[in-house]
XYZ file of C-alpha atoms in Angstrom:
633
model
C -32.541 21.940 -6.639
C -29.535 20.219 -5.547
C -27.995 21.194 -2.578
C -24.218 21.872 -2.941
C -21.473 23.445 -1.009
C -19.853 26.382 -2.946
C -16.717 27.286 -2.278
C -15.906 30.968 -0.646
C -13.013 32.651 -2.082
C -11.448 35.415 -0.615
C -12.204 39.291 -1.444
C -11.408 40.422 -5.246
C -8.648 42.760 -6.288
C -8.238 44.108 -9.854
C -5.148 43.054 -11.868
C -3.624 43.725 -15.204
C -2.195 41.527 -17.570
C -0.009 43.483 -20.212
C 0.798 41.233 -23.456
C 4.591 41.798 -24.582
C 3.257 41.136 -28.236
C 0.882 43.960 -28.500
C 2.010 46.245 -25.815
C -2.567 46.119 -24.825
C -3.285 45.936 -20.882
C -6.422 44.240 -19.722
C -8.121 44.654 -16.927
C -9.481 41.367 -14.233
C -11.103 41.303 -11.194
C -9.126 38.236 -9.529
C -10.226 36.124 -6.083
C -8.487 33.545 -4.484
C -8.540 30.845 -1.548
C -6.016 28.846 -0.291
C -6.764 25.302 0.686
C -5.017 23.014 3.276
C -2.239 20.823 2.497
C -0.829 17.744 3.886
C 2.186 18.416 6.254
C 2.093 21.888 6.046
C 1.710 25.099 3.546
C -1.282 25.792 1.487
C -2.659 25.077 -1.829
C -4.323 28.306 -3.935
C -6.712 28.365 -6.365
C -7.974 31.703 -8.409
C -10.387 32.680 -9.974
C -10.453 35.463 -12.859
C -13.481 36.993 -13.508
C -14.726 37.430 -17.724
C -11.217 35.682 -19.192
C -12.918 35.394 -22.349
C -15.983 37.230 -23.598
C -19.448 35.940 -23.376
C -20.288 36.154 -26.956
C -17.359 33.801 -27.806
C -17.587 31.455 -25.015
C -21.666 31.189 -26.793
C -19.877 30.667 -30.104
C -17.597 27.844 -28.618
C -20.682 26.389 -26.804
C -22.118 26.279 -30.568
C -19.318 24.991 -32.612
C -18.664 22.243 -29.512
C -22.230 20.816 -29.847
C -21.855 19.969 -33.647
C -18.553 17.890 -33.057
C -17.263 14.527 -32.659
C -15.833 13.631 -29.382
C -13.842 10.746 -28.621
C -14.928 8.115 -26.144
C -11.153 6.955 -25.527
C -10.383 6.086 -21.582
C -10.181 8.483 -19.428
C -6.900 8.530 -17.418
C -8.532 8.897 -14.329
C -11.290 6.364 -13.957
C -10.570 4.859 -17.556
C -14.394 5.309 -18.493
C -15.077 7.144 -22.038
C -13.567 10.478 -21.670
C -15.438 12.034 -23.866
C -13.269 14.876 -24.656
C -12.114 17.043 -27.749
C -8.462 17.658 -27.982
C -7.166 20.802 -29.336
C -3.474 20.817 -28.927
C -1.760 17.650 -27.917
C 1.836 17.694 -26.783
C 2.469 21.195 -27.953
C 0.898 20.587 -31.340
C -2.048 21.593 -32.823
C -5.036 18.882 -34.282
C -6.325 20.061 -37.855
C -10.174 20.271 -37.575
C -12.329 17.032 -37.605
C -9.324 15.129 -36.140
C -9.778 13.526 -32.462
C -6.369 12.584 -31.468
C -4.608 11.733 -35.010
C -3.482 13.286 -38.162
C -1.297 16.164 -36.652
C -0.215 19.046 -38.617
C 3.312 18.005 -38.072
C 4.657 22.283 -38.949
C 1.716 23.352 -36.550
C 4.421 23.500 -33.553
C 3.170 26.281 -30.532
C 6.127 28.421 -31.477
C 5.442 31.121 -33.889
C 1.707 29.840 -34.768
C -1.986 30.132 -33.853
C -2.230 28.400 -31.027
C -5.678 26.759 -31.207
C -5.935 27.401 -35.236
C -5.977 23.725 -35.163
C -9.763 24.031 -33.603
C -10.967 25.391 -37.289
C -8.834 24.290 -39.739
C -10.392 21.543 -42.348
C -11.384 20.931 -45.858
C -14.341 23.925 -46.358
C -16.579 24.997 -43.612
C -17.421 21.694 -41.868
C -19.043 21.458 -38.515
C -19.326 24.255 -36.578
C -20.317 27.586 -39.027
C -19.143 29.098 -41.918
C -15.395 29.291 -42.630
C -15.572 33.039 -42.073
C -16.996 32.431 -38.296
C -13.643 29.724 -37.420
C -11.562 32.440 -38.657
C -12.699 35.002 -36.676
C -13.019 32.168 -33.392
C -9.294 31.409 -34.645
C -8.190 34.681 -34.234
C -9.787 34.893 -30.864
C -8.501 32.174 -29.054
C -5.165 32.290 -30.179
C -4.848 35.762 -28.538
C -6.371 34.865 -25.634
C -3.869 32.199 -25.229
C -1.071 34.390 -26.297
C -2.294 37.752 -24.771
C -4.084 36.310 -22.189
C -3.616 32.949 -20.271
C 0.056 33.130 -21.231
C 0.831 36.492 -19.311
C -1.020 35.449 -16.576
C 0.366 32.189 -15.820
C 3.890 33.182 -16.129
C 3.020 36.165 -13.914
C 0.834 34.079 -11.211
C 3.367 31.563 -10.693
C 6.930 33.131 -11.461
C 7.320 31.082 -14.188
C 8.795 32.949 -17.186
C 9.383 29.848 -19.524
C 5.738 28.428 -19.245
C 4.030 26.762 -21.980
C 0.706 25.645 -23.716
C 0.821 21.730 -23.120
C -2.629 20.773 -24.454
C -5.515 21.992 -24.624
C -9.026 20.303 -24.858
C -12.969 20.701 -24.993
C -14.794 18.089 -22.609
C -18.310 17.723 -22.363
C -20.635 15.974 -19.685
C -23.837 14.899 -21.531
C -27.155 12.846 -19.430
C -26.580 9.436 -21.461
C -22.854 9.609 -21.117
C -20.719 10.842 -18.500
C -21.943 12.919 -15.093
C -18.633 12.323 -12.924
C -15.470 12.887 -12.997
C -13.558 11.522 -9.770
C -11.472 13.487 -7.677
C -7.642 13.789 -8.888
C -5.107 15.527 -9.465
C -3.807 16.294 -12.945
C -1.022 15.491 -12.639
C 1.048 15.837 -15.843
C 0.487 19.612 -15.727
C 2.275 22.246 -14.073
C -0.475 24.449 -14.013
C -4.255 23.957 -15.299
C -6.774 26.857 -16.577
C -10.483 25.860 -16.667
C -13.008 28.382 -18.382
C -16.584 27.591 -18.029
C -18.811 28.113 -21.143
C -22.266 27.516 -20.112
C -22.687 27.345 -16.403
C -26.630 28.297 -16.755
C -27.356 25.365 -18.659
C -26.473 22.653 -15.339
C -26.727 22.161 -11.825
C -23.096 21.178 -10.486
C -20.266 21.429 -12.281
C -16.533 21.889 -11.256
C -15.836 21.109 -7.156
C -12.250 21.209 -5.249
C -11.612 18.693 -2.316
C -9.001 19.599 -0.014
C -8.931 16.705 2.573
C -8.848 13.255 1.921
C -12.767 13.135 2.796
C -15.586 14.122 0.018
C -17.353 15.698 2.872
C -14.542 18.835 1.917
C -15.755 18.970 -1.848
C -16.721 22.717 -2.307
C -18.510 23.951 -5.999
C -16.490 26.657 -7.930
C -19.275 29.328 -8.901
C -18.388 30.477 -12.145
C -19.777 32.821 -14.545
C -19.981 31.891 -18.423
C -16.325 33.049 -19.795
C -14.818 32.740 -15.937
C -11.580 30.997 -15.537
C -10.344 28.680 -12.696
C -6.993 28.417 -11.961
C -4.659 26.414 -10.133
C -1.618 23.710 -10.282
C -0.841 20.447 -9.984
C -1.544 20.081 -6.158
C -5.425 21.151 -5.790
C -8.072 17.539 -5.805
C -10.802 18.531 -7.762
C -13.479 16.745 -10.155
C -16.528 17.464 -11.864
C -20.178 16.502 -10.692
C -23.129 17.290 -13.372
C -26.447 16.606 -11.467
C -28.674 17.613 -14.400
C -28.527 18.867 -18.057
C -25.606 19.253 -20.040
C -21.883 20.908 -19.142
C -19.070 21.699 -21.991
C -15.936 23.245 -20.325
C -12.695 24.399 -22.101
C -9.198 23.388 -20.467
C -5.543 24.247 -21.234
C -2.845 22.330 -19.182
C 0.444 24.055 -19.250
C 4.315 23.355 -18.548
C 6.833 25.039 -17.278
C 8.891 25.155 -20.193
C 9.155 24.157 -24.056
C 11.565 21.342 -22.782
C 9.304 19.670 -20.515
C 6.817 20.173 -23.320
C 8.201 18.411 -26.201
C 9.899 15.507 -23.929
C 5.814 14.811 -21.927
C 8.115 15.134 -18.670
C 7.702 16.993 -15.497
C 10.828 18.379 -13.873
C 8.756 20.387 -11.353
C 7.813 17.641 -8.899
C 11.101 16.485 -8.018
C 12.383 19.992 -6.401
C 8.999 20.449 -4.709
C 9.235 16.683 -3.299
C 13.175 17.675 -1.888
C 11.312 20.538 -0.252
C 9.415 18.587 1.110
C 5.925 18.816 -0.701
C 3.756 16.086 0.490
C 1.522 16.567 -3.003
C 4.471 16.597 -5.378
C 5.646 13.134 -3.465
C 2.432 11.329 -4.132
C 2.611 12.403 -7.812
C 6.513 11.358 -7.964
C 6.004 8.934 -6.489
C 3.157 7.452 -8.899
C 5.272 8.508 -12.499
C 8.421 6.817 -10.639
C 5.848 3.210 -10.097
C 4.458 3.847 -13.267
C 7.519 4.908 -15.460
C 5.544 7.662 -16.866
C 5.990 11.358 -17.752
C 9.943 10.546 -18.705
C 11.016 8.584 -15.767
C 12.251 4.988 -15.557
C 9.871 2.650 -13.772
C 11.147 2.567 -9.804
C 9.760 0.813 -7.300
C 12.311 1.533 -4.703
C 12.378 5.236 -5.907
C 8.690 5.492 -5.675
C 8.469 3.533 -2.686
C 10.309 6.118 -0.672
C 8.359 8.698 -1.829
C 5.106 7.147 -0.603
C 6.664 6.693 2.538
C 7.666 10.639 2.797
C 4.329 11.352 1.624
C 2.423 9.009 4.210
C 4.641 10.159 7.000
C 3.748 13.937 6.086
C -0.141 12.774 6.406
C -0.714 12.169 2.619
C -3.763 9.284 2.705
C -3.372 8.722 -1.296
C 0.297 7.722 -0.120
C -0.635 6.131 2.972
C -2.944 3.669 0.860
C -0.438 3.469 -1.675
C 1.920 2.465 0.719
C -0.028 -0.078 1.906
C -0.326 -1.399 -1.275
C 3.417 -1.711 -1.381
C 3.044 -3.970 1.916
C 0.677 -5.660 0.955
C 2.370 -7.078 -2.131
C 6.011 -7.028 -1.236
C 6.984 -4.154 -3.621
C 9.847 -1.920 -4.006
C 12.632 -4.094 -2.044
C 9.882 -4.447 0.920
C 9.048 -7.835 2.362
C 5.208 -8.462 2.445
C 4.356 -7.064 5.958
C 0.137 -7.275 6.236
C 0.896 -5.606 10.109
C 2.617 -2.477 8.632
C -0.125 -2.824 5.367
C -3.284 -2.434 7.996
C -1.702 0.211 9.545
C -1.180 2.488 7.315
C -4.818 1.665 5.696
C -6.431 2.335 9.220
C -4.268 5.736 8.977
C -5.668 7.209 5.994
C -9.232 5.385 6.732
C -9.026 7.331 9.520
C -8.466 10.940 7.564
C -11.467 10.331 6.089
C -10.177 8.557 2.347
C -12.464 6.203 1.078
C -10.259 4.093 -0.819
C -8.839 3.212 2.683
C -11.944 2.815 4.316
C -13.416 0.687 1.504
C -10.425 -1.797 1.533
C -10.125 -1.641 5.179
C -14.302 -3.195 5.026
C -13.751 -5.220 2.612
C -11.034 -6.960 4.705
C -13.338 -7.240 7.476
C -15.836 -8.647 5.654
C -14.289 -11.232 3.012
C -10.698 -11.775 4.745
C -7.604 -11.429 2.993
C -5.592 -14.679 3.399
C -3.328 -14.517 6.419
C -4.521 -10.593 7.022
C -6.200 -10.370 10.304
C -7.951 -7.460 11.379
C -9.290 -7.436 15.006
C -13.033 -6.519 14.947
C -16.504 -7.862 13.197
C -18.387 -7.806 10.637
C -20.605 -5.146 11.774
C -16.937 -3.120 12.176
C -16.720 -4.141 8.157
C -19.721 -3.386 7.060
C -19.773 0.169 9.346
C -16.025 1.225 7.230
C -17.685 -0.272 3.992
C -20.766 2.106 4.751
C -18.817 4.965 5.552
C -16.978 4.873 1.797
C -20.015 4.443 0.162
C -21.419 7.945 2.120
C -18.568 9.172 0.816
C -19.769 8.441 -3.173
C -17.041 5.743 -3.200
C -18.560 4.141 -6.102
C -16.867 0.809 -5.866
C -17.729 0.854 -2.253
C -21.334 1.343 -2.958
C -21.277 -1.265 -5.464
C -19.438 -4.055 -2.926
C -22.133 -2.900 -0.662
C -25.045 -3.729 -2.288
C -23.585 -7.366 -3.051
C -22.732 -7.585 0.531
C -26.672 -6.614 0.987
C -28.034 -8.995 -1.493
C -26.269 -11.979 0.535
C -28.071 -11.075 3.814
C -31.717 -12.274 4.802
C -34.973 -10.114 4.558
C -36.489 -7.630 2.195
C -35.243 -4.928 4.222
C -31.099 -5.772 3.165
C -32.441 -6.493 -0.495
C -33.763 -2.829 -0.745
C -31.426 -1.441 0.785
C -29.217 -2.985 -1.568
C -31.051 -1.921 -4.512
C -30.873 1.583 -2.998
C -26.763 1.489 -3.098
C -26.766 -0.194 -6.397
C -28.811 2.589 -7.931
C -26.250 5.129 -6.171
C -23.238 3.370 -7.799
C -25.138 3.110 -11.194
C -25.579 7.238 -10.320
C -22.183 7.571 -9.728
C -21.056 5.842 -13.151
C -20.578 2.360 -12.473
C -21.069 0.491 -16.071
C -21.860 -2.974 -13.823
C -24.061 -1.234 -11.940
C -25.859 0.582 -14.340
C -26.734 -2.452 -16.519
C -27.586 -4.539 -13.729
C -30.631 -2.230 -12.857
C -31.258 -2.005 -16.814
C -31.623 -5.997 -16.394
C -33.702 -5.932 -13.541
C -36.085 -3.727 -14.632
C -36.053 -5.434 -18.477
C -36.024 -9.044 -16.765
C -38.643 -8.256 -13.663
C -40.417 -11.232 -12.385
C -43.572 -9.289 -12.426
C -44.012 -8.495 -16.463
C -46.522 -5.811 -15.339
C -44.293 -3.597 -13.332
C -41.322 -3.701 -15.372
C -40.856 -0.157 -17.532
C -38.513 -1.353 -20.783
C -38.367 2.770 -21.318
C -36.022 3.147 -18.132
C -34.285 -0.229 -18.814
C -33.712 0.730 -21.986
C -31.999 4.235 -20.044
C -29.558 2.692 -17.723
C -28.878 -0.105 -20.673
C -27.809 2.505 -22.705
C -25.697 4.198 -20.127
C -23.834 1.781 -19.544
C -22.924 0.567 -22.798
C -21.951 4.101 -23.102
C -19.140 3.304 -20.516
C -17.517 1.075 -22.432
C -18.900 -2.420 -20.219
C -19.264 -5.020 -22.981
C -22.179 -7.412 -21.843
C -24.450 -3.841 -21.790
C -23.261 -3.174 -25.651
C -24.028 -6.480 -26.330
C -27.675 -6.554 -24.752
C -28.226 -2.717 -26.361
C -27.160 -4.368 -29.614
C -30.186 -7.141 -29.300
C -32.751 -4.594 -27.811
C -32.387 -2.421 -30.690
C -32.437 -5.596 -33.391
C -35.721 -6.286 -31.236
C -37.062 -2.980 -31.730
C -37.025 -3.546 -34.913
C -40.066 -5.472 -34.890
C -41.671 -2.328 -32.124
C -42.584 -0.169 -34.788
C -45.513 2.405 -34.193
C -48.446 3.244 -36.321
C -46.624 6.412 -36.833
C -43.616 4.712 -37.498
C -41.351 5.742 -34.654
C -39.581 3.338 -32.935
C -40.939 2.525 -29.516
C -37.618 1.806 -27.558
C -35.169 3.874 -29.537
C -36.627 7.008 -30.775
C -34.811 6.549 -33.881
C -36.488 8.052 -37.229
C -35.643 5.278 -39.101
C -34.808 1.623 -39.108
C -31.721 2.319 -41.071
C -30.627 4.252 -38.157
C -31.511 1.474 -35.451
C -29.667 -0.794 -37.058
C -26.620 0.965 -37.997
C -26.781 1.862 -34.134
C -26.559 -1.629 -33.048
C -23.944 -2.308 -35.530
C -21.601 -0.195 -33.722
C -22.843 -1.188 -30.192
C -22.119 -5.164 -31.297
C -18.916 -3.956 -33.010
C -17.510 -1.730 -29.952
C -18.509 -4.834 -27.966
C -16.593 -7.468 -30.116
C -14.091 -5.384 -30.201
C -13.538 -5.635 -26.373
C -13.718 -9.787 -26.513
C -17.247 -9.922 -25.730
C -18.376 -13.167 -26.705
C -22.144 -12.139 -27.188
C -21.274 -9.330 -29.420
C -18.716 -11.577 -31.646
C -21.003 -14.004 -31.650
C -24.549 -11.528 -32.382
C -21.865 -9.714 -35.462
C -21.251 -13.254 -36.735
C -24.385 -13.772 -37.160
C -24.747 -10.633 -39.471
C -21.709 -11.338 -41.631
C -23.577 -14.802 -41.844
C -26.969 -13.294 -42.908
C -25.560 -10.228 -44.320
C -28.269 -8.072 -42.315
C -26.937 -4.577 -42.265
C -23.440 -5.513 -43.917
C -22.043 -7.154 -46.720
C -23.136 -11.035 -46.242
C -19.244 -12.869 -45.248
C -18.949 -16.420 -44.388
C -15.721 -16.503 -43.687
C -15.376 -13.442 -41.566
C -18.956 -14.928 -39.563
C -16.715 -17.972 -39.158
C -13.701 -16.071 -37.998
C -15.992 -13.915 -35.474
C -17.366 -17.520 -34.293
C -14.117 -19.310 -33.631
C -13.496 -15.683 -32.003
C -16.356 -15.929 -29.763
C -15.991 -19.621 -28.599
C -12.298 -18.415 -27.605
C -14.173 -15.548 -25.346
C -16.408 -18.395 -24.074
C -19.360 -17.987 -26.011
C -21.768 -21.580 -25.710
C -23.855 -20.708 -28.833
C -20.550 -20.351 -30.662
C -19.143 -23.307 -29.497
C -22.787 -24.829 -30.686
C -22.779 -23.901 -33.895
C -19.100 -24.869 -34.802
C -19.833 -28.402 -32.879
C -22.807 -28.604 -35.100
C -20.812 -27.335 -38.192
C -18.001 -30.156 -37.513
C -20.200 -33.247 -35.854
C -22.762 -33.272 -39.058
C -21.829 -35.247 -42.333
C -21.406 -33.000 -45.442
C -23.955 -35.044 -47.303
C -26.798 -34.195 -44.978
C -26.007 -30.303 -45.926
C -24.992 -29.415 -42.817
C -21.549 -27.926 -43.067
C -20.963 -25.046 -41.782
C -21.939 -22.603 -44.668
C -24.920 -24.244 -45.051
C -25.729 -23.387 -41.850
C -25.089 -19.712 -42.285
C -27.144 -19.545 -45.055
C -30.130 -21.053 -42.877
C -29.747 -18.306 -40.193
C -29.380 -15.678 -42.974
C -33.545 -15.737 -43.593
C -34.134 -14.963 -39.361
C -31.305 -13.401 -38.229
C -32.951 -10.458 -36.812
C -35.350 -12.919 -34.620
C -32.124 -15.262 -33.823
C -29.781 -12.770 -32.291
C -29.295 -14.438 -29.379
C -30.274 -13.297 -25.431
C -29.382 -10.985 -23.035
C -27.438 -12.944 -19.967
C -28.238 -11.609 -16.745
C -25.549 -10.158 -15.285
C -26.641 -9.999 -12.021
C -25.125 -9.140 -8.858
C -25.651 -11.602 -5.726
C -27.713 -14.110 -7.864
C -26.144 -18.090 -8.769
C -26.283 -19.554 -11.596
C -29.755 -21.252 -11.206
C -30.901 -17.844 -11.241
C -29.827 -16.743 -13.944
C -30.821 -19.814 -16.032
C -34.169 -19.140 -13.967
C -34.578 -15.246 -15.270
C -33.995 -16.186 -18.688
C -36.679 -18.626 -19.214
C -39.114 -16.853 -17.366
C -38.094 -14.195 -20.193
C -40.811 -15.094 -23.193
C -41.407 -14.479 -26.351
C -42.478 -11.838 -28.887
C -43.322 -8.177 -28.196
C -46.352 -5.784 -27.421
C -45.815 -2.314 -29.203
C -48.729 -1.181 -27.744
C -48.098 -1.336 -23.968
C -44.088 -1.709 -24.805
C -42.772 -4.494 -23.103
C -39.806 -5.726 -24.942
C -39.206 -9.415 -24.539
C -36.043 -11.490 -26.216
C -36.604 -14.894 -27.011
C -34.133 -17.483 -26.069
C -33.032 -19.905 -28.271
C -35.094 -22.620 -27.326
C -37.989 -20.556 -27.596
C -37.201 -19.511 -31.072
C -36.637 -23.546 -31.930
C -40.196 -24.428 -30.337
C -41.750 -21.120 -32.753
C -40.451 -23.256 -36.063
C -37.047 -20.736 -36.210
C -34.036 -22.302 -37.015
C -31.789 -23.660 -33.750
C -28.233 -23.534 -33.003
C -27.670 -26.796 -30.872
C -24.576 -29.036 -30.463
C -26.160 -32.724 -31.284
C -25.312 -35.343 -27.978
């Protein structure tokens, strides 16, 4: 069990919400807590005991599980969001869509307010057609008869509105975290929990600046959270699975249709440290129907930073730092205001404010020591700063003695824990790449591999690309595959397909050049010279040296040997699986000779019995008779 804080909300009261539509009154047991604020006043959050019925929230849970989710950024941490939109902009998605295809008459006025959720040619995923029906009719009256009444009651808010509404899900091999934020394009948010029993963790508020205020909301299956756009919160899965369903609202059709939010500018005037961070960030960003403003949003921060905001303290000091918003570059004034909200206990601020300390920023001058550095650096990465604990370890890795390099091994695993991509594929490497073959567990690589190619960081799609190719040649005597767990090589294959494509598609040069060599050999698509030559160009452009081989090779050797380039894609087409290039380590703290080092200590072939997975380099392909990419001198 993982020990958590939970967060103690005040005693219940009943409540009735009374739907102007049908005239029905329900019955809640309600709870609330208010949470500090900077400045002054109070932030609430409630909770509403049984908003929706067990038996659908199960149904939800059911239908969830059999759909597609997109891995699109996230606009918080810009990691796959993995997330299932419902209604976007006040418009409902027709069923299989993620994000496109609108029903352009399905406008919140007058319709079904999630019928979007079930609509689709026949039954598709889900259950029968009969079962979306009946879901369809369910939701849409607890959005209409339900959350509707309640928000507008709650918050005095008459002319409030559905905004968007979405499924997310938190899955082992894909996302665990969610950082702290604030969401802040809704006036209000409602969060109903449909399977609580099935993790450990789950939704958590944080009211100061510090994680060491993050509090657990318990919630019972069909529960609903609710609160608005001032209360920090985030989402921390520590084990098995978590799907969660989440409506954002507005305070009126207006601010709907036009993605704006009118409500932050009459709290900021009132003096709402909160809604000045937030105006302050749409004003820098020219988001949510403002111009972009950096003298608007610039005075903002500073009201917000004055009041004791640390967000705006740091984002202030930004400002300084950089000479933004009609402000001369001041690196006095920038420190200050860092060592301010370092001080409240943010760990932005207390990362940047060690990171100073221990790299130096130009003319910045911080009194102190490295040991003062490394001490605010430490204290950030305590706090599940995940870039902190990242910066950490390659502070660690620099220092003498095993001691440091474990310690640094220690932090890197945190930030690969805490979702760093970098991170997470660096330990992959380490464990796939070990200088001692016979401790090295290609199983677990294979994990944090896959994890992070799963966050969207290129060089680990790339390398997940290759291992799978190479597990091709892992089969079992039962036919399994021993890295993969795939039924069939079809599968693997079409799997590493994507992974190369997602990871050309990001400029990887490894994955344009490992796809150009399947349009060349037409291994798992349609065999293309010219788009294998377009992909290779492509990947010498991304700085790709077995690219920039082959088309030296291609352009250097005299058509009448038979060397031209096509030629040369038809040789590669009879080993392509065997000559998919190798995994570069990407590894923090180590130089170049390293690197060169790890991958020729990297060998050849594989054992399917034990299951060490090893990828030949290209060299060691040429010396086992396969055919070589090499620029001639």
């Amino acid at each position: 069990m993982v020990e958590m804080s939970w967060l103690k909300f005040g005693p219940t009261r009943t409540i009735q919400i009374i739907s102007r539509k049908s005239d029905r009154c329900r019955t809640y047991e309600e709870a609330a807590v208010s949470l500090p604020k900077p400045g002054a006043g109070s932030r609430e959050l409630f909770l509403v005991g049984g908003m929706i019925e067990v038996e659908l929230a199960q149904t939800l849970l059911r239908q969830a599980r059999e759909m597609e989710f997109s891995r699109d950024a996230d606009s918080v941490d810009g990691r796959p969001g993995f997330e299932r939109v419902i209604v976007d902009a006040g418009e409902f998605l027709p069923w299989g869509a993620s994000g496109e295809g609108r029903d352009e008459e399905g406008l919140l006025a007058g319709a079904s307010v999630l019928g979007g959720l079930f609509e689709g040619p026949g039954p598709g995923p889900g259950g029968s057609a009969s079962e979306k029906s009946e879901s369809e009719k369910r939701l849409s009256e607890v959005v209409d008869q339900r959350l509707l009444p309640y928000v507008r009651w709650r918050y005095g808010c008459a002319s409030a509105v559905l905004s968007h509404a979405l499924l997310r899900r938190y899955l082992p091999e894909e996302r665990r975290i969610h950082p702290t934020h604030f969401d802040v394009q809704a006036f209000c948010t409602v969060v109903i929990g449909l399977n609580p029993d099935d993790f450990e963790g789950g939704l958590y508020v944080q009211p100061t600046p510090s994680s060491k205020s993050q509090a657990f909301v318990h919630l019972l299956t069909g529960d609903a959270v609710v609160h608005r756009y001032d209360v920090q919160h985030g989402v921390r899965v520590f084990s098995g699975e978590r799907y969660s369903l989440i409506f954002w609202f507005k305070d009126s059709a207006e601010a709907c249709a036009s993605d704006t939010a009118p409500w932050y500018e009459l709290d900021a005037r009132l003096g709402d440290a909160d809604a000045q961070l937030n105006l302050a960030g749409l004003l820098e960003q020219g988001l949510a129907g403002y111009s972009k403003d950096l003298v608007k949003a610039k005075a903002w921060y500073r009201r917000a930073a004055e009041a004791g905001q640390a967000q705006a303290q740091v984002a202030l000091a930004r400002f300084y730092f950089h000479g933004l918003g009609g402000l001369g570059k001041d690196t006095t004034l920038a420190q200050s205001w860092l060592q301010h909200a370092a001080v409240l206990g943010d760990p932005a601020a207390q990362r940047k404010v060690g990171q100073l300390l221990l790299e130096g920023a130009g003319e910045v001058n911080y009194p102190g020591s490295r040991l003062e550095g490394e001490r605010w650096l430490r204290e950030a990465a305590e706090q599940k700063d995940r870039a902190a604990c990242l910066r950490l370890a390659r502070y660690l890795l620099k220092a003498d003695g095993s001691h440091a390099h474990q310690e640094a091994l220690e932090w890197l695993t945190r930030a690969a824990d805490l979702g760093d991509g970098s991170a997470q594929f660096e330990l992959g490497l380490r464990e796939l790449l070990g200088e001692n073959p016979a401790t090295t567990d290609p199983v677990l690589a294979f994990r944090w591999i896959s994890r992070s190619a799963s966050n969207s960081f290129a060089p680990a799609q790339s390398a997940l690309a290759v291992l799978l190719l190479e597990s091709l040649q892992l089969w079992t005597s039962s036919g399994r595959c021993a890295l993969s767990e795939e039924d069939s090589e079809p599968e693997v294959l079409s799997k590493a397909i994507r992974w190369l494509q997602d990871a050309a598609d990001q400029g990887d040069p490894d994955g344009l050049y490992n796809i150009g060599l399947l349009f060349a050999s037409g291994v798992g698509v349609t065999q293309d010279g010219n788009k294998a030559a377009i992909l290779f160009r492509a990947a010498v452009a991304a700085g790709s040296k077995d690219a920039t081989e082959l088309l030296c090779l291609a352009r250097q050797t005299p058509p009448s040997d038979g060397m031209v380039l096509p030629n040369i894609l038809e040789q590669l087409a009879a080993s392509a699986k065997l000559a998919l290039g190798t995994v570069r380590p990407f590894l923090v703290g180590r130089s170049t000779s390293d690197e060169s080092a790890m991958a020729a200590a990297v060998g050849t072939g594989s054992n399917a019995e034990n299951g060490t997975v090893r990828i030949p380099s290209h060299e060691q392909m040429n010396q086992k008779g396969k055919p070589g990419i090499r620029c001639p001198s």
